[in-house]
Coordinates of C-alpha atoms and ligand atoms in Angstrom, one line a residue:
R1065 CA -192.7 77.7 8.0
S1066 CA -193.9 74.1 8.4
V1067 CA -194.4 72.6 11.8
M1068 CA -191.5 70.3 12.8
A1069 CA -192.4 66.6 12.7
A1070 CA -191.9 64.8 16.0
A1071 CA -188.4 63.6 16.3
A1072 CA -187.9 59.9 15.6
A1073 CA -187.9 57.7 18.7
K1074 CA -185.1 55.2 19.3
L1075 CA -186.7 51.7 19.1
K1076 CA -186.9 50.2 22.5
D1077 CA -189.6 47.6 22.4
A1078 CA -189.4 45.6 19.2
D1079 CA -192.2 43.2 20.2
A1080 CA -194.7 46.1 20.6
L1081 CA -193.9 47.3 17.1
I1082 CA -194.1 43.8 15.7
D1083 CA -197.4 43.1 17.4
S1084 CA -198.9 46.4 16.2
V1085 CA -198.5 45.5 12.5
E1086 CA -199.5 42.7 10.1
T1087 CA -197.0 43.4 7.3
F1088 CA -193.4 44.5 7.0
I1089 CA -192.1 46.1 3.9
F1090 CA -188.4 45.9 3.7
D1091 CA -186.2 48.1 1.5
C1092 CA -183.4 45.9 0.2
D1093 CA -180.0 47.7 -0.1
G1094 CA -178.9 48.9 3.3
V1095 CA -181.5 46.8 5.1
I1096 CA -181.2 43.2 3.9
W1097 CA -177.9 43.5 2.1
K1098 CA -175.2 46.0 1.2
G1099 CA -174.2 45.4 -2.4
D1100 CA -173.5 41.7 -2.5
K1101 CA -173.1 41.2 1.2
L1102 CA -175.8 40.0 3.6
I1103 CA -176.3 42.3 6.6
D1104 CA -175.7 40.5 10.0
G1105 CA -178.6 38.7 11.6
V1106 CA -181.1 39.1 8.7
P1107 CA -182.0 35.4 8.2
E1108 CA -182.8 34.9 11.9
T1109 CA -184.8 38.2 11.9
L1110 CA -186.9 37.2 8.9
D1111 CA -187.5 33.7 10.4
L1112 CA -188.7 35.3 13.6
L1113 CA -191.1 37.6 11.8
R1114 CA -192.5 34.7 9.7
S1115 CA -192.9 32.5 12.8
K1116 CA -195.1 35.3 14.2
G1117 CA -197.2 35.1 11.1
K1118 CA -196.1 38.5 9.6
R1119 CA -196.3 39.1 5.9
L1120 CA -193.0 40.1 4.5
V1121 CA -192.6 42.2 1.3
F1122 CA -189.4 43.4 -0.3
V1123 CA -189.3 46.6 -2.3
T1124 CA -186.2 48.0 -4.1
N1125 CA -185.7 51.0 -6.3
N1126 CA -182.9 49.3 -8.1
S1127 CA -184.4 48.6 -11.6
T1128 CA -181.4 46.8 -13.0
K1129 CA -182.8 43.3 -12.1
S1130 CA -186.2 41.6 -12.6
R1131 CA -188.0 40.1 -9.6
K1132 CA -186.8 36.7 -10.8
Q1133 CA -183.2 37.8 -10.8
Y1134 CA -183.7 39.2 -7.3
G1135 CA -185.2 35.9 -6.3
K1136 CA -181.8 34.3 -7.3
K1137 CA -180.0 37.0 -5.3
F1138 CA -182.0 36.2 -2.2
E1139 CA -181.3 32.5 -2.7
T1140 CA -177.6 33.1 -3.2
L1141 CA -177.5 35.0 0.1
G1142 CA -179.2 32.0 1.8
L1143 CA -182.6 33.7 2.3
S1144 CA -185.8 31.9 1.4
V1145 CA -187.8 34.6 -0.3
D1146 CA -190.3 34.0 -3.0
E1147 CA -190.1 36.1 -6.2
E1148 CA -193.8 37.0 -5.6
E1149 CA -192.8 38.8 -2.4
I1150 CA -190.3 41.0 -4.3
F1151 CA -191.3 44.3 -5.8
A1152 CA -188.5 46.0 -7.7
S1153 CA -189.0 49.3 -9.6
S1154 CA -188.5 47.4 -12.8
F1155 CA -191.6 45.3 -12.0
A1156 CA -193.4 48.5 -10.9
A1157 CA -192.9 50.0 -14.4
A1158 CA -194.5 47.0 -16.0
A1159 CA -197.3 46.8 -13.4
Y1160 CA -198.0 50.5 -13.9
L1161 CA -198.4 50.0 -17.7
Q1162 CA -200.7 47.1 -17.0
S1163 CA -202.7 49.2 -14.5
I1164 CA -203.5 51.8 -17.2
D1165 CA -204.1 49.1 -19.9
F1166 CA -201.2 50.4 -22.0
P1167 CA -202.0 49.1 -25.5
K1168 CA -200.2 45.9 -26.5
D1169 CA -199.7 47.2 -30.0
K1170 CA -197.8 50.2 -28.7
K1171 CA -194.1 50.0 -27.8
V1172 CA -192.0 51.0 -24.8
Y1173 CA -188.6 52.7 -25.3
V1174 CA -186.3 51.5 -22.5
I1175 CA -183.5 53.7 -21.1
G1176 CA -182.3 51.3 -18.5
E1177 CA -181.0 47.8 -18.0
E1178 CA -182.1 44.2 -18.3
G1179 CA -184.5 44.2 -15.3
I1180 CA -186.9 46.5 -17.0
Q1181 CA -186.8 44.6 -20.3
K1182 CA -187.5 41.3 -18.6
E1183 CA -190.5 42.6 -16.7
L1184 CA -191.9 44.3 -19.8
E1185 CA -191.5 41.0 -21.7
L1186 CA -193.3 39.0 -18.9
A1187 CA -196.1 41.5 -18.9
G1188 CA -196.4 41.0 -22.7
F1189 CA -195.4 44.5 -23.8
Q1190 CA -193.3 45.3 -26.9
Y1191 CA -190.1 47.2 -26.2
L1192 CA -187.0 48.6 -27.9
G1193 CA -183.9 50.3 -26.6
G1194 CA -182.2 48.9 -23.5
P1195 CA -178.4 48.3 -22.9
T1196 CA -177.6 47.5 -26.6
D1197 CA -178.5 51.0 -27.6
G1198 CA -175.5 51.9 -25.6
D1199 CA -173.4 51.0 -28.6
K1200 CA -175.2 53.3 -31.0
K1201 CA -173.5 56.4 -32.2
I1202 CA -174.8 59.5 -33.9
E1203 CA -173.1 60.6 -37.1
L1204 CA -173.1 64.4 -36.9
K1205 CA -172.8 65.0 -40.7
P1206 CA -174.7 67.9 -42.3
G1207 CA -178.5 67.2 -42.6
Y1208 CA -178.4 64.2 -40.3
Y1209 CA -181.9 63.3 -39.2
M1210 CA -182.7 60.7 -36.5
E1211 CA -185.7 58.6 -37.2
H1212 CA -187.8 57.2 -34.3
D1213 CA -190.6 54.7 -34.0
K1214 CA -194.0 56.5 -34.0
D1215 CA -195.5 53.5 -32.2
V1216 CA -193.6 54.2 -29.0
G1217 CA -196.2 55.2 -26.4
A1218 CA -194.1 55.2 -23.3
V1219 CA -190.4 55.9 -22.4
V1220 CA -189.3 54.1 -19.3
V1221 CA -186.1 55.5 -17.7
G1222 CA -184.1 53.8 -14.9
F1223 CA -180.5 53.5 -13.8
D1224 CA -178.4 52.8 -16.9
R1225 CA -174.7 52.1 -17.0
Y1226 CA -174.9 52.2 -20.8
F1227 CA -176.4 55.6 -21.0
N1228 CA -175.5 57.8 -24.0
Y1229 CA -176.6 60.7 -26.1
Y1230 CA -178.3 58.5 -28.7
K1231 CA -180.7 57.3 -26.0
V1232 CA -181.4 60.9 -24.8
Q1233 CA -182.2 62.0 -28.3
Y1234 CA -184.3 58.9 -29.1
G1235 CA -186.3 59.2 -25.8
T1236 CA -186.8 62.9 -26.3
L1237 CA -188.1 62.5 -29.8
C1238 CA -190.6 59.9 -28.6
I1239 CA -191.9 62.1 -25.8
R1240 CA -191.9 65.3 -27.8
E1241 CA -193.3 64.0 -31.1
N1242 CA -195.5 60.9 -30.4
P1243 CA -198.9 62.2 -29.2
G1244 CA -199.6 61.2 -25.6
C1245 CA -196.3 59.4 -25.1
L1246 CA -195.7 58.8 -21.4
F1247 CA -192.5 59.5 -19.5
I1248 CA -192.1 57.0 -16.7
A1249 CA -189.2 56.9 -14.2
T1250 CA -188.5 53.8 -12.2
N1251 CA -186.9 55.9 -9.5
R1252 CA -185.2 59.2 -9.0
D1253 CA -182.4 58.3 -6.5
A1254 CA -179.8 61.0 -6.7
V1255 CA -177.0 58.6 -5.6
T1256 CA -176.4 54.9 -5.4
H1257 CA -173.7 52.9 -3.7
L1258 CA -172.2 50.8 -6.5
T1259 CA -169.1 50.5 -4.4
D1260 CA -168.7 51.6 -0.8
A1261 CA -165.8 53.8 -1.7
Q1262 CA -167.9 56.7 -2.9
E1263 CA -171.4 57.8 -3.9
W1264 CA -172.3 57.2 -7.5
A1265 CA -174.7 59.1 -9.7
G1266 CA -178.1 57.3 -9.4
G1267 CA -181.1 56.7 -11.6
G1268 CA -182.2 60.3 -11.0
S1269 CA -179.3 61.4 -13.2
M1270 CA -180.7 59.6 -16.3
V1271 CA -184.2 60.8 -15.5
G1272 CA -182.9 64.3 -15.2
A1273 CA -181.4 64.2 -18.7
I1274 CA -184.8 63.5 -20.2
L1275 CA -186.5 66.0 -18.0
G1276 CA -183.9 68.6 -19.1
S1277 CA -184.6 68.1 -22.8
T1278 CA -188.4 67.6 -22.7
K1279 CA -189.3 69.9 -19.8
Q1280 CA -191.7 67.2 -18.8
E1281 CA -192.0 65.8 -15.2
P1282 CA -191.8 62.0 -15.1
L1283 CA -194.3 59.7 -13.6
V1284 CA -192.4 57.9 -10.9
V1285 CA -193.4 54.3 -10.0
G1286 CA -190.7 53.6 -7.4
K1287 CA -190.3 54.9 -3.9
P1288 CA -191.4 57.4 -2.6
S1289 CA -194.3 57.6 -5.1
T1290 CA -197.5 56.0 -3.8
F1291 CA -197.9 53.7 -6.8
M1292 CA -196.3 50.6 -5.2
M1293 CA -198.0 51.2 -1.9
D1294 CA -201.4 51.3 -3.5
Y1295 CA -200.5 48.3 -5.6
L1296 CA -199.4 46.3 -2.6
A1297 CA -202.4 47.3 -0.4
K1298 CA -204.8 46.2 -3.2
K1299 CA -202.9 43.0 -4.1
F1300 CA -202.7 41.8 -0.5
G1301 CA -205.8 43.5 0.8
I1302 CA -203.9 45.3 3.5
T1303 CA -204.8 48.5 5.3
T1304 CA -201.7 50.6 5.2
S1305 CA -201.8 51.5 8.9
Q1306 CA -201.1 47.8 9.4
I1307 CA -197.8 48.1 7.6
C1308 CA -194.4 49.0 8.9
M1309 CA -192.0 50.3 6.2
V1310 CA -188.4 49.6 7.1
G1311 CA -185.7 51.4 5.2
D1312 CA -182.3 53.1 5.3
R1313 CA -183.1 56.2 3.3
L1314 CA -185.2 59.1 4.4
D1315 CA -186.2 60.7 1.0
T1316 CA -187.2 57.4 -0.6
D1317 CA -188.1 54.7 2.0
I1318 CA -189.4 56.7 5.0
L1319 CA -191.2 59.1 2.7
F1320 CA -192.7 56.2 0.9
G1321 CA -194.1 54.8 4.2
Q1322 CA -195.3 58.2 5.4
N1323 CA -197.0 58.9 2.0
G1324 CA -198.8 55.6 2.4
G1325 CA -199.9 56.1 6.0
C1326 CA -197.7 53.3 7.3
K1327 CA -195.6 53.1 10.5
T1328 CA -191.9 53.8 9.6
L1329 CA -188.7 52.5 11.0
L1330 CA -185.3 53.8 9.8
V1331 CA -182.3 51.5 10.1
L1332 CA -178.8 52.9 10.4
S1333 CA -177.2 50.0 8.5
G1334 CA -177.3 51.8 5.2
V1335 CA -176.8 55.3 3.9
T1336 CA -178.3 57.4 6.7
S1337 CA -176.3 58.2 9.8
L1338 CA -177.8 59.2 13.2
Q1339 CA -176.2 62.6 12.6
T1340 CA -178.1 63.1 9.3
L1341 CA -181.4 61.9 11.0
Q1342 CA -180.9 64.4 13.8
S1343 CA -179.6 67.3 11.7
P1344 CA -181.7 70.4 11.7
D1345 CA -181.7 70.3 7.9
N1346 CA -183.6 67.0 7.9
S1347 CA -187.4 67.3 8.0
I1348 CA -188.2 63.6 7.4
Q1349 CA -188.7 61.9 10.8
P1350 CA -189.6 58.2 10.9
D1351 CA -191.6 56.9 13.9
F1352 CA -188.7 54.9 15.1
Y1353 CA -185.0 54.3 14.3
T1354 CA -182.6 51.5 15.2
N1355 CA -179.2 50.2 14.1
Q1356 CA -180.3 47.2 12.0
I1357 CA -183.2 44.8 11.7
S1358 CA -181.6 42.1 13.8
D1359 CA -182.3 44.4 16.7
F1360 CA -185.8 42.8 16.5
L1361 CA -184.2 39.8 18.1
T1362 CA -182.8 41.6 21.1
L1363 CA -184.8 44.7 21.9
K1364 CA -187.3 43.8 24.5
A1365 CA -189.3 46.0 26.8
A1366 CA -187.6 46.4 30.2
Ligands
PLP579 N1 -180.7 52.0 -7.8 C1 -179.5 51.4 -8.0 C2 -178.9 51.4 -9.4 C3 -178.8 50.9 -6.9 O1 -177.6 50.3 -7.1 C4 -179.4 50.9 -5.7 C5 -178.8 50.3 -4.5 O2 -177.8 49.5 -4.6 C6 -180.7 51.5 -5.5 C7 -181.3 52.0 -6.6 C8 -181.4 51.6 -4.2 O3 -181.9 50.3 -3.9 P1 -182.8 50.1 -2.6 O4 -184.1 50.7 -2.9 O5 -182.9 48.6 -2.5 O6 -182.1 50.7 -1.5
CA580 CA1 -182.0 51.3 0.6

């Protein structure tokens, strides 16, 4: 049996935490916004942190948009965030391919939405697939044989509302038959919160379909994998112990911070309740927890 991690402490002195780090990495959904709604007090909190000279970075596992599209979303919500400060798992997939010098004459098969396509395009990679393959049907007549492109060297899988059997078969053929073809997952979130009425099957469900047919484990570039943390540390020249990772989810955000050696703060403004955090079934304990990031404005040492 593993040793229990120390239970998370309720954040009491925000200034002490702020003073102890140089960079804040914020998860987006559940921390900055919920769906299309800004969480209370976020603009003021980001302003405060910027006025104290902190570097702010935004990381989301939602691969459906590109960083440019997220830039617009921040703007629409009245937040001044540069697209260079945003690291979505769509961008991470393209950055990963760049980091391994994925050949420009090879192609990427995309099972996912527009965000992944836009980031691949910006990075100069050739791709096929994407949402339009959602219209493709398979004619199951005798002797039917599905062709696939032998130049596909990577299959990138993310959340996909246009997912179908054609894509599963196409991606499977590439991974199984093209020598060295990579299987990259933007993220493996089990559930997402498309609406607040229920939990919806997340990107992990599309990844699971390809895992099921290929028996291959994907290479994950989103949280909680260390790829983005290493990338950020290198890009900004930050020591990870100088980072505080702020998120609403234990098995992605908090694990991402812990895997990277960062300080971690769980906010209860998203998917995790205090009850879940404190449940004996939960082994992931952040350093601190608080209700929402605007608590930074009010929590002062006694
Ligand atoms: N993936 C999808 C499709 C989502 O809709 C969401 C949240 O809305 C996420 C992932 C998780 O995003 P984040 O990492 O910003 O919490
Ligand atoms: Ca989140």
